[in-house]
Coordinates of C-alpha atoms and ligand atoms in Angstrom, one line a residue:
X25 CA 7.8 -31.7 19.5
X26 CA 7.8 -28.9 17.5
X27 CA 4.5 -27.3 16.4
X28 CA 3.4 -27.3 12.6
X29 CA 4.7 -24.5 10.7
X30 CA 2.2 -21.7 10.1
X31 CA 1.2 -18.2 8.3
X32 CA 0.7 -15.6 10.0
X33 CA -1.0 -12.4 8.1
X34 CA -0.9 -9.3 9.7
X35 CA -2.8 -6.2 8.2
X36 CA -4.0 -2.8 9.2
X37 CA -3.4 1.0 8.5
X38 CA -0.5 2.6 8.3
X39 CA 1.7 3.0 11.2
X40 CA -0.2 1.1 13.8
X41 CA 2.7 -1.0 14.7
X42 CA 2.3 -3.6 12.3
X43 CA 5.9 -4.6 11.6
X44 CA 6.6 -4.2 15.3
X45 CA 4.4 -7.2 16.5
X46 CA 5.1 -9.0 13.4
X47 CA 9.2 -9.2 14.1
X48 CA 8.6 -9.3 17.8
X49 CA 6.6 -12.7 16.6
X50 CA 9.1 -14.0 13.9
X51 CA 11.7 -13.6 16.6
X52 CA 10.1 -15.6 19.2
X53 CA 8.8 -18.3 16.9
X54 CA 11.9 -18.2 14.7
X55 CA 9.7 -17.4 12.0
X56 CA 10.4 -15.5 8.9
X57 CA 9.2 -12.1 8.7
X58 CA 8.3 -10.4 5.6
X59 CA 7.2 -6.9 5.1
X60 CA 4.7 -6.6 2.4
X61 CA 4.9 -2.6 2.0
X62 CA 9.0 -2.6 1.7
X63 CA 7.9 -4.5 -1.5
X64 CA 5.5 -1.7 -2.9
X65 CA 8.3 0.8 -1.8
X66 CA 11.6 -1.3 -3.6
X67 CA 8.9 -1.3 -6.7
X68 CA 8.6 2.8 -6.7
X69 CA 12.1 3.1 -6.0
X70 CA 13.0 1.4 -9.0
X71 CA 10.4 3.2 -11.2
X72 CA 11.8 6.2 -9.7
X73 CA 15.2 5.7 -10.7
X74 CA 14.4 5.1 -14.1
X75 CA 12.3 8.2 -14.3
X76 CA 9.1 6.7 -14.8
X77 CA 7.4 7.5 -11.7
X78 CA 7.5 11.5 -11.7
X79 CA 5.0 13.9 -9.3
X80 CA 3.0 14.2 -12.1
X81 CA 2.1 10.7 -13.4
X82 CA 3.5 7.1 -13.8
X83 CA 5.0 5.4 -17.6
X84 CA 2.3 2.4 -16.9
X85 CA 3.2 1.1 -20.2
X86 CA 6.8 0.8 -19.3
X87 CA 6.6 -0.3 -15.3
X88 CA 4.2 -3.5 -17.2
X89 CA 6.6 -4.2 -19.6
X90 CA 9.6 -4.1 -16.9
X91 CA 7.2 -5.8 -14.0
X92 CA 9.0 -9.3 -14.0
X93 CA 12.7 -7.5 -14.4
X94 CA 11.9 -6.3 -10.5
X95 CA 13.0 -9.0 -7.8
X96 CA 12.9 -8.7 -4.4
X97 CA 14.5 -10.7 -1.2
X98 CA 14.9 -10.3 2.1
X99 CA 18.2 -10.4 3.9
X100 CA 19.6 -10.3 8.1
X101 CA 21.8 -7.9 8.5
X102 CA 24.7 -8.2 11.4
X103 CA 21.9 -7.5 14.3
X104 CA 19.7 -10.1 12.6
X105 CA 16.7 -7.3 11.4
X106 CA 15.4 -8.3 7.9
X107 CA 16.8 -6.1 5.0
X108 CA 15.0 -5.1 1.8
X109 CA 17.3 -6.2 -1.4
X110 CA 16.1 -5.2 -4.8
X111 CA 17.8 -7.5 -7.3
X112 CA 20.2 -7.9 -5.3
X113 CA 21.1 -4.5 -4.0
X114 CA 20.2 -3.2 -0.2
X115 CA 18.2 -0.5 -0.6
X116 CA 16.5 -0.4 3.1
X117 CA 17.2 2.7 3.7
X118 CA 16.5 4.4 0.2
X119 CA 12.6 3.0 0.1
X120 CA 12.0 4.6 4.0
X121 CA 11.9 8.1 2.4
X122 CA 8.8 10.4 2.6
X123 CA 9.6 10.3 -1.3
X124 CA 9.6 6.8 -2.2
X125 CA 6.6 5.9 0.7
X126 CA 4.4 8.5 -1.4
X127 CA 5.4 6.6 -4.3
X128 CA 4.9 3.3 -2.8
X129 CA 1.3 4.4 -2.3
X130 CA 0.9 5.4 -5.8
X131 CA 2.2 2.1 -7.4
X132 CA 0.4 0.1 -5.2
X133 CA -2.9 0.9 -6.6
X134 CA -1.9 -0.7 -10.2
X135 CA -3.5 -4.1 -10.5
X136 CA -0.5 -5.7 -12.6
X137 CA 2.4 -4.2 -9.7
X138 CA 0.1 -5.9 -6.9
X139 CA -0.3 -9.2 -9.2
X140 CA 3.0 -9.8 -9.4
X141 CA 4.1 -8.8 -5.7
X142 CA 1.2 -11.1 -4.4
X143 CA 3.0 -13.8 -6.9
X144 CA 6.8 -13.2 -5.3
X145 CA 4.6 -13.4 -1.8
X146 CA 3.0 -16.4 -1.8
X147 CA 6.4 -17.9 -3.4
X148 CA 7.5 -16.5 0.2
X149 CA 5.5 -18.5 1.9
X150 CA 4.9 -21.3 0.4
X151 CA 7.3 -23.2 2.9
X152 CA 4.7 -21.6 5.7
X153 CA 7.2 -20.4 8.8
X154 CA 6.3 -16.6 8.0
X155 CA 4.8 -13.6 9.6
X156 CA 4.0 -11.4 7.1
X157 CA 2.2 -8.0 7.6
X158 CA 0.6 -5.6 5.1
X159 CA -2.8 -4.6 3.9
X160 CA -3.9 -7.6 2.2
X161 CA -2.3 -10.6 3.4
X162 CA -5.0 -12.2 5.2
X163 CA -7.6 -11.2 2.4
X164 CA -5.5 -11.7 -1.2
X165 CA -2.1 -13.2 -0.6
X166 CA -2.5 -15.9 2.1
X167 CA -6.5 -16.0 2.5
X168 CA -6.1 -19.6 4.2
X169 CA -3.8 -18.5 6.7
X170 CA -3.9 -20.0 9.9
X171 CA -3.1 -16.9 11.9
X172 CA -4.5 -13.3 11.1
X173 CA -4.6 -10.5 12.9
X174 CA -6.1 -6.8 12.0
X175 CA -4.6 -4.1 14.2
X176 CA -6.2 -0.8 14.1
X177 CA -5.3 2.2 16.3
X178 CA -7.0 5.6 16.7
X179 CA -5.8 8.4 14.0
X180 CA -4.7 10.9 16.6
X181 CA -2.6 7.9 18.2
X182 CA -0.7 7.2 14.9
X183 CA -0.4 10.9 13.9
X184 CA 1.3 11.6 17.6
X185 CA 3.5 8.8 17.0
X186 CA 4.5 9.8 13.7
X187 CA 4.5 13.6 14.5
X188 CA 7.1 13.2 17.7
X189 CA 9.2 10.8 15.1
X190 CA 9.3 13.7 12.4
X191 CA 10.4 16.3 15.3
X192 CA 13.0 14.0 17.2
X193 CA 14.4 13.9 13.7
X194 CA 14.8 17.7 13.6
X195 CA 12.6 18.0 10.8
X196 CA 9.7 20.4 10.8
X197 CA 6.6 19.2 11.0
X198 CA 3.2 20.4 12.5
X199 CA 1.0 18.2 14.3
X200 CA -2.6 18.7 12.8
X201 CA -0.8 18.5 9.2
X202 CA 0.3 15.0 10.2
X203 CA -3.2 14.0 11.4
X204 CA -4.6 15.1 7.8
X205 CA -2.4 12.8 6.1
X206 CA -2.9 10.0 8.3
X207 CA -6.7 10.6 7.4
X208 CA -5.7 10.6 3.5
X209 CA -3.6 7.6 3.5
X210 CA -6.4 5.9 5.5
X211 CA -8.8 6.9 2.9
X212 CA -6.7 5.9 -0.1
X213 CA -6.2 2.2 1.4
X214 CA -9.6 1.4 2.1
X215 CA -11.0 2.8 -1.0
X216 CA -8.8 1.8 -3.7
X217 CA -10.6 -0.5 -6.3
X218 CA -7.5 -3.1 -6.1
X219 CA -7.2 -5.3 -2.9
X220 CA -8.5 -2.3 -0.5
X221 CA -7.6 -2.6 2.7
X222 CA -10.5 -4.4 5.2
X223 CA -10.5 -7.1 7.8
X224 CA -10.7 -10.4 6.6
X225 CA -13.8 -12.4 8.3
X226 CA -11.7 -14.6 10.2
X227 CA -9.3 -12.2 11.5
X228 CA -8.7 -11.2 15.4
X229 CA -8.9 -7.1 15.7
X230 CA -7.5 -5.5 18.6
X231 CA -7.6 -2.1 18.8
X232 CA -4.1 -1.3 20.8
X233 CA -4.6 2.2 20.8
X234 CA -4.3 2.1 25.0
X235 CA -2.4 -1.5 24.7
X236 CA 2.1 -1.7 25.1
X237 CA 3.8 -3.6 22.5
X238 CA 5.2 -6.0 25.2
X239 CA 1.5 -7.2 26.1
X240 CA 0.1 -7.2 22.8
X241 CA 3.0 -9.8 21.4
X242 CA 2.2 -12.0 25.0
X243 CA -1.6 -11.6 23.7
X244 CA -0.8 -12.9 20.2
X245 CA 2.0 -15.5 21.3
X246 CA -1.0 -16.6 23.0
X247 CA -3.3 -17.1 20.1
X248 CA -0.7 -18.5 18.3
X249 CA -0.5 -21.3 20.7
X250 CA -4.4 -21.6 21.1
X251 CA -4.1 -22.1 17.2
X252 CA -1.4 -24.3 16.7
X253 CA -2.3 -26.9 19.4
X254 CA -6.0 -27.2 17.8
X255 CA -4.2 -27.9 14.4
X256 CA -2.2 -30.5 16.2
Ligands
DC308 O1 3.3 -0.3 5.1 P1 4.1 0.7 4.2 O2 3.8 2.1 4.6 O3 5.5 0.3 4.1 O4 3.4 0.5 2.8 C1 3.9 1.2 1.7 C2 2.7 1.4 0.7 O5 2.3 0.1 0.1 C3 1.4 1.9 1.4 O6 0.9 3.0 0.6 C4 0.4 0.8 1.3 C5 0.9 -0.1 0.3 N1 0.8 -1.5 0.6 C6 -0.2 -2.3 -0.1 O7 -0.9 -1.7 -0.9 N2 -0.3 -3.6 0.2 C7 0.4 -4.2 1.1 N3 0.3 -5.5 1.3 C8 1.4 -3.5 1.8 C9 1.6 -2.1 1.5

């Protein structure tokens, strides 16, 4: 028989292979996997386009006013990896710039953006079958979730990671620069007045700074199983 259909929330700073566990999970549970931040970033990009997010400040008035115009789905693509639609347009590879990330973390610190993306989240899940990873899943969006995880890894660790990325891509980058900015983005999530980033009490941390992505998903295929068979 086929277990009952959870949620699984999966938060933790940025680039400690969140999204890497969570479609590794949605994969082997046939699961839907949702990721929370593409939504901040399809947000940005639209107030980008229509020039009211600028380097120097953001139209509130008119990102409110346009909040509920804003919808956004998730779609396979021909390899079966989840793309980010915004009303109806694939724009997964627009919202990965350094541009529209930067933006991403600006917009996500208005209450009324984060209301209404919690709102289209939930709606998400409300059939339960979905991994979904982020900063505040197990602590705003799906606080009853069954399964939640909080993965943290050391800053030098994420910086590496993101540092060897930047240079395989033949851009410039220097490594301690990197590091600072992982420290800033770390501080700017967990201090935020709206839905900061922190572990919820009921959440598994593992620290996988010295742990491969292969034994990690083992490690939470394993809780899952532990969890679904008590719900039973
Ligand atoms: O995980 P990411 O880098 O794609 O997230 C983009 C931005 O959105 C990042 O600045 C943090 C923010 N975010 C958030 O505030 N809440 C979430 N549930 C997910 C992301």
């Amino acid at each position: 028989m086929q277990s009952k259909r959870i949620i699984i929330a999966i938060d933790g700073y940025s680039s400690c292979g969140k999204s890497t566990i969570a479609r590794g999970l949605a994969k082997q549970l046939g699961y839907i996997y949702i990721d929370s931040g593409a939504m901040y970033r399809a947000v940005a990009l639209y107030a980008l386009r229509k020039g009211w997010l600028t380097e120097k400040e953001i139209d509130e008035d008119a990102l409110r006013r346009h909040i509920g115009d804003i919808h956004i789905t998730f779609n396979p693509n021909a390899q079966g990896i989840q793309e980010t639609f915004l009303n109806g347009e694939n724009v997964e590879r627009e919202i990965r710039s350094l541009q529209v990330a930067n933006g991403a973390s600006r917009v996500s610190t208005l209450s009324f953006v984060r209301r209404e993306m919690v709102r289209q989240q939930q709606e998400m899940g409300k059939n339960k079958g979905v991994v979904m990873d982020g900063r505040d899943i197990g602590t705003v969006v799906f606080p009853d979730a069954e399964m939640k995880l909080f993965l943290t890894t050391s800053p030098e660790i994420r910086a590496r990671r993101r540092f060897e990325e930047m240079v395989a891509k033949g851009e410039q980058a220097e490594y301690e620069a990197v590091l600072a900015n992982v420290k800033e983005r770390d501080l700017r999530d967990t201090t935020r007045t709206e839905s900061p980033l922190r572990k919820a009490n009921d959440a598994f941390e593992l620290d996988n700074t010295h742990i491969g992505i292969e034994e990690q998903l083992q490690w939470a295929l394993h809780m899952f199983h532990k969890i679904t068979a008590q719900n039973e």
